Structure formats: C-alpha cells, structure tokens
Amino acid sequence: MNIALFPSSFHPHFGGVEELVRQLARQQRKQGHRPMILTNRWPKTLPESEEFEGLQVRRYVFRVPERTWKQAIGAALLGPSTLNLVCSDLVAHRTDVIHVQCVSSNAYYALLAKRRLKLPLVVTLQGELTMDASRLFERSEFARRLLRDAMSESDMITACSAKTLADGEAFYGSSFGGRARVVYNGAEAEDFQSATPFCRERPFILGIGRLVPQKGFDVLLRAFAKSAIKTHDLLIAGDGAERSSLEALSSELNLAGSVHFIGRADRALTASLFAGCSFLVIPSRTDEGLPVVIAEAMAAGRAIIGTRVGGVPEAILDGETGLIVPREDTTALCSALVRLVQDDDLRRSLGEGAHRRSGIFSWSAIADQYIDVYRSISTGH
C-alpha cells in the first residue's frame, strides 16, 4: 500500500510522535509498503523535501485560519497553494490512505486533501486533549472544531490507549462505534537490547520526556528528595520550558550532587540510557495517551514506576511489570522509589516481566494492526 503519514511533527524534532512515526514508516517499508511522511515545515529553514533514513519526507508551511488577522490572512492567501502542493504530492505518490498521527495543523490539510481526492482517512489520537504542552485545545476554538471535524469525517479513529479513546468519545459527545480501534504505541526491541549502557560511577534512576508541567518532573524531584536515597543518582533527560525551574527546584531541595539534567537525548543516547538505568519513572500528573518511553523501557527489560493516569496502567501492570502510584502523590512515589532501590529481586522480577510483555508493543505487530485498519477502510473507496 501507498501510505501518506501526516504527523504533527517529525525529524529533526525529537519526541514521542516523531519516534513512533519514524518506526511505523520503517516497519511499513520493511513489509513492502510505500510510506511518505508529510509534516509541518518548522522552522522554515528546513528543506521542503528530503530522504531521511530511506523515508520520503515532505514539509509544508501549514498555515491555518486561527484567531489573529495575520494567521487568517496567511491561510487565506497561501493556504490554497499549500493544499495544491499537498494534493500534487499525494497524487504522484499514488496514495491509498491518509493517516494523521496527533491532530494539529497537519490534520487541517489532511482533511482538505481527503475531501478533494476522495481518499480514506485514519486519525490517530495521542492524548492531544490533555498532553499538549501549550494547552491548544483549551484555548483555541479553531483547534477544537478541527478535532471534531477530523473525528466526524475520518473513516477510522484509532487511539494509543483505551483511556485516550474514551476521552476522544467524551469530547466528541458520542461513541465512535465500529469506526474505532485501540492501537498501542511501540518500541523497536533490537535498539535497546543491543545498546551500550550509559555508564556512570553510581547507578541511576531515569526520568525522560518533555520538561513541561504535565509530565510531573517536579513531583519526581520532591519524591527523590524525600526518599533520601544515597545509592543512586537521578538522571532527567529531555528539554522544555520547565527546565530552568526544575533545575532551580533541584538546587532548592539540595539535590545538586545527585540529580543531573542531561538535555535532549537523541535515539542512540536514549537507548543507552535505558540500557544503563536501574529503572524508569513516569511521574505524569495529566492523562497520558501511552508514552512511547514505556514501550522502550519494557523492550530494554527495565522495571517502571508510573502514575495512574491515562493509558499508563494499561501498559504497566502493577506488581508484574512495574509499580503504579497515584498522580501527584509525593509520599507514594517516594515509597515506590525506595522499594525498587532496596529490593534487587523485585526490580529484576519486574524488569523480566516487562520484557516478556514487550512483544505486544513490537512495531511489527503494531504495523500489522495499522495495515488491517487501512485495508478495512480502503475497500469502500
């Protein structure tokens, strides 16, 4: 099949959506399909077209008719030519299906292209309603309307967790019925099993993700301080608007010697961190979809502490592959940290359980599920 993937963001940016689209496209190509990635061109200095890891990437300035006069005029004047370029590329690619991953300005042009070219459309929800760092869907009526239109006109709606799907239906106001499926996010096991462990003098606990309020890294810092753990350091990988305030909090809690912010991690460093850590902590305070880092930690055979938010408990089985604690509960998170640091056998058992369960999050299995989705909706077009 010829598949047009429309992610909200892609290389050279790093994040969950970028990585899952990269892995999905690689797996699709390996299975003999022809994926093409169409995404927002931001910053505008990025090339309009390139090949990345053997994948076709097209970038466009996705102007949308938002609130300000500048945005509205830009979309009115330049949007039609952008749509023409998108449709021309889809026709040249002989696209069979359009697949939106995470709704943003990408979905606006994907939806217009669907209407013009009469192509089937899949929309995948990734927890946009709760995890968008800018709170786009809270402040923008246009974004909410776009999401409703995408839900209404899509041939199939998938979500990265059952909780994300339920949130989508609650927003939409009715059940999606037979148009809905849950398809988890995944990880490439080989990337983590063959990685060289990240080495430090002392063992370390890992937190990784965007440094934004929704991710709850401030809760992790307070729990780590309360635990008074002396045998392990805490490494926090990632970048974002909260980095300076988190560093200030770390100093305020007298953690400067044991907490280290290592910045944005590329794929090689991410794999190395998972291979080297004692366990992963996901301290989110807001409903996640299904963080890619869970699947990655499981592929690496690492125990995970996660909060009871969104799809996290669907992936982390409490007492079998990790420990689940209430959101924003510093005391409970502190106890879980101490428990895993002190109990080597439990940590090992949970890591082994995570590795056994990681097969359901393999990209080959997930790619197969998406191909089934594409085929199920292509027959009617």
Short mmCIF file of C-alpha atoms in Angstrom, two decimals:
data_model
loop_
_atom_site.label_atom_id
_atom_site.label_comp_id
_atom_site.label_asym_id
_atom_site.label_seq_id
_atom_site.Cartn_x
_atom_site.Cartn_y
_atom_site.Cartn_z
CA MET A 1 0.00 0.00 0.00
CA ASN A 2 1.00 3.62 -0.52
CA ILE A 3 0.54 5.34 2.84
CA ALA A 4 0.64 9.07 3.50
CA LEU A 5 1.60 9.67 7.13
CA PHE A 6 0.71 13.14 8.44
CA PRO A 7 2.40 13.57 11.87
CA SER A 8 2.06 16.78 13.87
CA SER A 9 5.88 16.91 13.97
CA PHE A 10 8.82 14.93 12.62
CA HIS A 11 12.61 14.88 12.25
CA PRO A 12 14.73 16.82 13.12
CA HIS A 13 12.47 17.29 16.15
CA PHE A 14 12.52 14.69 18.92
CA GLY A 15 9.52 13.33 20.80
CA GLY A 16 7.01 10.53 21.05
CA VAL A 17 5.07 11.30 17.87
CA GLU A 18 8.26 11.83 15.87
CA GLU A 19 9.69 8.50 17.02
CA LEU A 20 6.53 6.46 16.57
CA VAL A 21 6.04 7.76 13.00
CA ARG A 22 9.69 7.05 12.23
CA GLN A 23 9.37 3.47 13.49
CA LEU A 24 5.99 2.89 11.87
CA ALA A 25 7.23 4.12 8.48
CA ARG A 26 10.38 2.00 8.73
CA GLN A 27 8.31 -1.09 9.52
CA GLN A 28 5.87 -0.37 6.71
CA ARG A 29 8.72 -0.07 4.24
CA LYS A 30 10.23 -3.31 5.56
CA GLN A 31 6.90 -5.03 4.89
CA GLY A 32 6.91 -3.86 1.26
CA HIS A 33 4.66 -0.81 1.57
CA ARG A 34 5.46 2.75 0.43
CA PRO A 35 5.10 5.28 3.23
CA MET A 36 5.55 9.00 2.66
CA ILE A 37 5.74 11.49 5.56
CA LEU A 38 4.05 14.89 5.15
CA THR A 39 4.57 17.31 8.02
CA ASN A 40 4.83 20.93 9.09
CA ARG A 41 7.86 22.87 7.86
CA TRP A 42 9.01 24.49 11.06
CA PRO A 43 11.37 26.21 11.24
CA LYS A 44 11.02 27.40 7.66
CA THR A 45 14.75 26.87 7.11
CA LEU A 46 14.15 23.12 6.92
CA PRO A 47 14.20 21.65 3.40
CA GLU A 48 10.88 21.18 1.65
CA SER A 49 11.83 17.66 0.63
CA GLU A 50 14.44 15.17 1.76
CA GLU A 51 15.12 11.49 2.32
CA PHE A 52 15.57 10.57 5.97
CA GLU A 53 16.73 7.03 6.77
CA GLY A 54 15.40 5.97 3.37
CA LEU A 55 11.99 7.57 4.03
CA GLN A 56 10.40 10.23 1.80
CA VAL A 57 9.72 13.39 3.82
CA ARG A 58 7.73 16.38 2.51
CA ARG A 59 7.38 19.58 4.52
CA TYR A 60 4.89 22.41 4.06
CA VAL A 61 4.10 25.60 5.93
CA PHE A 62 0.74 24.53 7.34
CA ARG A 63 -0.96 27.90 7.84
CA VAL A 64 -4.39 27.62 9.44
CA PRO A 65 -7.20 30.22 9.82
CA GLU A 66 -6.68 30.77 13.52
CA ARG A 67 -7.57 33.69 15.79
CA THR A 68 -5.26 36.51 14.69
CA TRP A 69 -5.68 38.53 11.50
CA LYS A 70 -2.14 37.60 10.45
CA GLN A 71 -2.91 33.88 10.71
CA ALA A 72 -6.25 34.25 8.94
CA ILE A 73 -4.84 36.31 6.07
CA GLY A 74 -1.84 33.99 5.70
CA ALA A 75 -4.09 30.95 5.48
CA ALA A 76 -6.45 32.65 3.02
CA LEU A 77 -3.68 33.86 0.70
CA LEU A 78 -1.20 30.99 0.86
CA GLY A 79 -3.24 28.04 2.13
CA PRO A 80 -4.71 27.11 -1.30
CA SER A 81 -1.27 26.83 -2.90
CA THR A 82 -0.10 24.69 0.02
CA LEU A 83 -3.10 22.40 -0.45
CA ASN A 84 -2.32 22.16 -4.16
CA LEU A 85 1.24 21.06 -3.33
CA VAL A 86 -0.01 18.50 -0.80
CA CYS A 87 -2.53 17.05 -3.26
CA SER A 88 0.03 17.01 -6.08
CA ASP A 89 2.44 15.04 -3.88
CA LEU A 90 -0.31 12.62 -2.84
CA VAL A 91 -1.29 12.00 -6.47
CA ALA A 92 2.34 11.48 -7.51
CA HIS A 93 2.74 9.06 -4.61
CA ARG A 94 -0.45 7.26 -5.73
CA THR A 95 -1.61 7.40 -2.13
CA ASP A 96 -4.06 4.74 -0.98
CA VAL A 97 -4.75 6.08 2.52
CA ILE A 98 -4.07 9.19 4.60
CA HIS A 99 -3.06 8.65 8.22
CA VAL A 100 -2.96 11.58 10.68
CA GLN A 101 -0.87 10.99 13.80
CA CYS A 102 -1.77 13.53 16.50
CA VAL A 103 -4.16 16.29 15.45
CA SER A 104 -2.71 19.75 14.83
CA SER A 105 -2.31 21.92 11.71
CA ASN A 106 -1.33 18.72 9.87
CA ALA A 107 -4.91 17.47 10.21
CA TYR A 108 -6.34 20.62 8.60
CA TYR A 109 -4.55 19.93 5.31
CA ALA A 110 -5.01 16.16 5.54
CA LEU A 111 -8.76 16.69 5.88
CA LEU A 112 -8.88 19.09 2.93
CA ALA A 113 -6.87 16.63 0.82
CA LYS A 114 -9.20 13.79 1.80
CA ARG A 115 -12.18 15.81 0.59
CA ARG A 116 -10.57 16.81 -2.70
CA LEU A 117 -9.04 13.44 -3.62
CA LYS A 118 -11.73 11.21 -2.05
CA LEU A 119 -9.13 9.24 -0.09
CA PRO A 120 -9.80 7.21 3.06
CA LEU A 121 -8.63 8.86 6.27
CA VAL A 122 -7.34 7.41 9.56
CA VAL A 123 -6.94 9.72 12.55
CA THR A 124 -4.86 8.51 15.49
CA LEU A 125 -5.38 10.21 18.86
CA GLN A 126 -2.29 10.54 21.05
CA GLY A 127 -3.72 12.30 24.10
CA GLU A 128 -3.79 15.76 22.49
CA LEU A 129 -6.66 16.92 24.69
CA THR A 130 -4.65 16.53 27.89
CA MET A 131 -0.95 16.41 26.99
CA ASP A 132 -0.46 19.32 24.59
CA ALA A 133 2.11 21.48 26.37
CA SER A 134 0.58 24.71 25.05
CA ARG A 135 -2.95 23.62 26.06
CA LEU A 136 -4.02 24.26 22.49
CA PHE A 137 -7.42 22.60 22.78
CA GLU A 138 -8.29 24.57 25.89
CA ARG A 139 -7.61 27.98 24.38
CA SER A 140 -8.42 27.56 20.67
CA GLU A 141 -11.93 27.17 19.31
CA PHE A 142 -10.43 26.52 15.88
CA ALA A 143 -8.41 23.58 17.24
CA ARG A 144 -11.48 22.11 18.91
CA ARG A 145 -13.53 22.49 15.74
CA LEU A 146 -10.75 20.92 13.67
CA LEU A 147 -10.58 17.94 16.01
CA ARG A 148 -14.35 17.46 15.82
CA ASP A 149 -14.29 17.69 12.02
CA ALA A 150 -11.44 15.18 11.83
CA MET A 151 -13.33 12.81 14.11
CA SER A 152 -16.54 13.25 12.14
CA GLU A 153 -15.05 12.73 8.68
CA SER A 154 -12.42 10.05 9.40
CA ASP A 155 -13.11 6.55 8.16
CA MET A 156 -11.37 5.08 11.19
CA ILE A 157 -10.28 6.58 14.51
CA THR A 158 -7.52 4.83 16.41
CA ALA A 159 -6.14 5.74 19.82
CA CYS A 160 -2.95 4.77 21.61
CA SER A 161 -4.91 3.57 24.66
CA ALA A 162 -8.46 2.73 25.68
CA LYS A 163 -8.46 5.75 28.01
CA THR A 164 -7.43 8.05 25.13
CA LEU A 165 -10.22 6.62 23.00
CA ALA A 166 -12.76 7.18 25.80
CA ASP A 167 -11.53 10.77 26.21
CA GLY A 168 -11.98 11.30 22.47
CA GLU A 169 -15.54 10.00 22.56
CA ALA A 170 -16.33 12.19 25.57
CA PHE A 171 -15.05 15.23 23.66
CA TYR A 172 -16.98 14.23 20.54
CA GLY A 173 -20.14 13.64 22.50
CA SER A 174 -20.95 10.14 21.24
CA SER A 175 -19.46 6.73 20.63
CA PHE A 176 -17.35 6.17 17.52
CA GLY A 177 -18.84 2.68 17.28
CA GLY A 178 -17.27 0.45 14.66
CA ARG A 179 -15.05 3.29 13.45
CA ALA A 180 -12.77 2.98 16.48
CA ARG A 181 -9.82 0.78 17.46
CA VAL A 182 -7.08 0.89 20.08
CA VAL A 183 -3.59 0.52 18.61
CA TYR A 184 -0.79 0.92 21.14
CA ASN A 185 2.47 2.76 20.59
CA GLY A 186 5.59 0.64 20.41
CA ALA A 187 9.34 0.25 20.51
CA GLU A 188 11.99 -1.49 18.43
CA ALA A 189 13.39 -4.13 20.81
CA GLU A 190 16.68 -4.50 18.95
CA ASP A 191 17.51 -0.83 19.51
CA PHE A 192 17.55 -1.36 23.27
CA GLN A 193 18.86 -4.89 23.57
CA SER A 194 21.98 -4.07 21.56
CA ALA A 195 22.63 -0.65 23.09
CA THR A 196 25.79 0.11 25.05
CA PRO A 197 24.71 1.00 28.62
CA PHE A 198 25.17 4.60 29.66
CA CYS A 199 27.91 4.49 32.29
CA ARG A 200 28.22 6.47 35.50
CA GLU A 201 30.13 5.92 38.71
CA ARG A 202 26.88 5.30 40.57
CA PRO A 203 23.72 3.51 39.41
CA PHE A 204 20.94 5.81 38.28
CA ILE A 205 17.18 6.16 38.08
CA LEU A 206 15.90 7.59 34.79
CA GLY A 207 13.23 10.17 34.02
CA ILE A 208 12.86 11.10 30.35
CA GLY A 209 10.47 13.29 28.38
CA ARG A 210 9.49 16.86 27.61
CA LEU A 211 10.16 19.18 30.55
CA VAL A 212 6.64 20.59 30.76
CA PRO A 213 4.22 20.78 33.72
CA GLN A 214 2.08 17.86 32.50
CA LYS A 215 5.00 15.45 32.86
CA GLY A 216 5.30 15.99 36.63
CA PHE A 217 9.08 16.04 36.95
CA ASP A 218 8.73 18.45 39.88
CA VAL A 219 6.85 15.71 41.74
CA LEU A 220 9.68 13.28 40.96
CA LEU A 221 12.27 15.72 42.31
CA ARG A 222 10.33 16.19 45.55
CA ALA A 223 9.83 12.43 45.96
CA PHE A 224 13.51 11.76 45.29
CA ALA A 225 14.50 14.38 47.87
CA LYS A 226 12.09 12.89 50.41
CA SER A 227 13.47 9.39 49.81
CA ALA A 228 16.99 10.42 50.85
CA ILE A 229 18.34 7.72 48.53
CA LYS A 230 22.14 7.73 48.71
CA THR A 231 23.00 4.80 46.46
CA HIS A 232 21.51 6.10 43.19
CA ASP A 233 21.57 9.30 41.18
CA LEU A 234 18.56 10.62 39.28
CA LEU A 235 19.09 11.47 35.61
CA ILE A 236 16.47 13.57 33.81
CA ALA A 237 16.73 13.55 30.02
CA GLY A 238 14.81 15.94 27.82
CA ASP A 239 14.28 19.64 27.34
CA GLY A 240 11.43 22.12 27.53
CA ALA A 241 10.06 25.28 29.06
CA GLU A 242 10.29 23.93 32.62
CA ARG A 243 13.98 23.09 32.59
CA SER A 244 15.20 26.22 34.40
CA SER A 245 12.51 25.98 37.08
CA LEU A 246 13.23 22.28 37.59
CA GLU A 247 16.93 22.98 37.95
CA ALA A 248 16.12 25.70 40.48
CA LEU A 249 13.88 23.27 42.40
CA SER A 250 16.68 20.69 42.41
CA SER A 251 19.03 23.25 43.97
CA GLU A 252 16.37 24.33 46.47
CA LEU A 253 15.96 20.67 47.53
CA ASN A 254 19.76 20.30 47.90
CA LEU A 255 19.89 17.68 45.15
CA ALA A 256 22.59 19.28 43.02
CA GLY A 257 25.04 16.43 43.62
CA SER A 258 22.66 13.59 42.86
CA VAL A 259 20.27 14.95 40.19
CA HIS A 260 21.61 15.60 36.71
CA PHE A 261 19.81 17.21 33.76
CA ILE A 262 21.39 15.88 30.59
CA GLY A 263 19.30 17.71 28.00
CA ARG A 264 17.70 16.41 24.84
CA ALA A 265 18.51 12.78 24.07
CA ASP A 266 18.80 11.51 20.51
CA ARG A 267 17.91 7.92 19.68
CA ALA A 268 21.35 6.49 20.42
CA LEU A 269 21.58 8.24 23.79
CA THR A 270 18.00 7.26 24.66
CA ALA A 271 18.76 3.58 24.03
CA SER A 272 21.97 3.87 26.04
CA LEU A 273 20.13 5.46 28.98
CA PHE A 274 17.52 2.69 29.07
CA ALA A 275 20.22 0.03 28.86
CA GLY A 276 22.12 1.62 31.74
CA CYS A 277 19.40 2.71 34.16
CA SER A 278 18.19 0.75 37.17
CA PHE A 279 14.56 1.61 36.38
CA LEU A 280 12.37 4.26 34.73
CA VAL A 281 9.98 6.69 36.42
CA ILE A 282 6.99 8.30 34.63
CA PRO A 283 5.59 10.86 37.13
CA SER A 284 2.90 12.40 34.86
CA ARG A 285 0.21 14.46 36.56
CA THR A 286 -2.04 14.68 33.47
CA ASP A 287 -3.63 11.90 31.44
CA GLU A 288 -1.05 10.50 29.03
CA GLY A 289 -2.06 8.56 25.95
CA LEU A 290 0.53 5.80 26.05
CA PRO A 291 4.05 7.20 26.36
CA VAL A 292 6.50 5.66 23.90
CA VAL A 293 9.07 5.53 26.72
CA ILE A 294 7.01 2.82 28.45
CA ALA A 295 7.34 0.51 25.46
CA GLU A 296 11.03 1.40 25.19
CA ALA A 297 11.70 0.62 28.86
CA MET A 298 9.89 -2.69 28.51
CA ALA A 299 11.91 -3.57 25.41
CA ALA A 300 15.05 -2.84 27.46
CA GLY A 301 13.78 -5.08 30.27
CA ARG A 302 13.51 -2.31 32.84
CA ALA A 303 11.02 -2.01 35.69
CA ILE A 304 8.86 1.11 35.56
CA ILE A 305 7.18 3.30 38.16
CA GLY A 306 4.23 5.14 36.63
CA THR A 307 1.29 7.20 37.81
CA ARG A 308 -2.33 6.18 37.46
CA VAL A 309 -3.08 8.46 34.54
CA GLY A 310 -4.40 7.92 31.02
CA GLY A 311 -3.22 4.76 29.34
CA VAL A 312 -0.24 4.22 31.67
CA PRO A 313 -1.96 1.47 33.76
CA GLU A 314 -2.94 -0.31 30.53
CA ALA A 315 0.74 -0.80 29.73
CA ILE A 316 2.31 -1.10 33.19
CA LEU A 317 0.78 -3.99 35.10
CA ASP A 318 1.09 -3.14 38.78
CA GLY A 319 3.24 -5.72 40.55
CA GLU A 320 4.04 -7.58 37.31
CA THR A 321 5.96 -5.17 35.08
CA GLY A 322 6.22 -2.15 37.37
CA LEU A 323 4.58 -0.17 40.14
CA ILE A 324 1.62 2.20 39.79
CA VAL A 325 1.18 5.14 42.18
CA PRO A 326 -1.46 7.90 42.38
CA ARG A 327 -0.77 11.09 40.44
CA GLU A 328 0.92 13.94 42.33
CA ASP A 329 1.35 11.75 45.43
CA THR A 330 4.88 12.55 46.55
CA THR A 331 4.72 10.15 49.50
CA ALA A 332 3.57 7.18 47.40
CA LEU A 333 6.18 7.90 44.72
CA CYS A 334 8.87 8.21 47.39
CA SER A 335 7.91 4.80 48.81
CA ALA A 336 8.00 3.21 45.35
CA LEU A 337 11.45 4.68 44.66
CA VAL A 338 12.82 3.34 47.93
CA ARG A 339 11.21 -0.05 47.38
CA LEU A 340 12.80 -0.56 43.95
CA VAL A 341 16.19 0.77 45.02
CA GLN A 342 16.34 -1.52 48.05
CA ASP A 343 14.81 -4.69 46.59
CA ASP A 344 17.07 -6.04 43.85
CA ASP A 345 14.98 -9.18 43.39
CA LEU A 346 11.76 -7.20 42.89
CA ARG A 347 13.43 -4.84 40.47
CA ARG A 348 14.81 -7.77 38.49
CA SER A 349 11.46 -9.62 38.51
CA LEU A 350 9.55 -6.57 37.30
CA GLY A 351 12.11 -5.96 34.57
CA GLU A 352 11.82 -9.55 33.38
CA GLY A 353 8.03 -9.26 33.38
CA ALA A 354 8.27 -6.04 31.39
CA HIS A 355 10.48 -7.71 28.80
CA ARG A 356 8.09 -10.63 28.42
CA ARG A 357 5.19 -8.24 27.88
CA SER A 358 7.12 -6.06 25.43
CA GLY A 359 6.15 -8.29 22.48
CA ILE A 360 2.67 -6.74 22.25
CA PHE A 361 4.37 -3.37 21.73
CA SER A 362 6.66 -4.51 18.91
CA TRP A 363 6.50 -2.32 15.83
CA SER A 364 5.99 -5.29 13.54
CA ALA A 365 2.80 -6.20 15.43
CA ILE A 366 1.62 -2.58 15.51
CA ALA A 367 2.33 -2.06 11.80
CA ASP A 368 0.25 -5.16 11.06
CA GLN A 369 -2.66 -3.70 13.04
CA TYR A 370 -2.50 -0.44 11.11
CA ILE A 371 -2.36 -2.28 7.76
CA ASP A 372 -5.52 -4.13 8.81
CA VAL A 373 -7.11 -0.74 9.56
CA TYR A 374 -6.08 0.67 6.17
CA ARG A 375 -7.40 -2.33 4.28
CA SER A 376 -10.68 -2.34 6.18
CA ILE A 377 -11.47 1.21 5.03
CA SER A 378 -9.90 1.14 1.57
CA THR A 379 -12.43 -1.32 0.13
CA GLY A 380 -15.21 1.28 0.25
CA HIS A 381 -13.30 3.91 -1.71
#
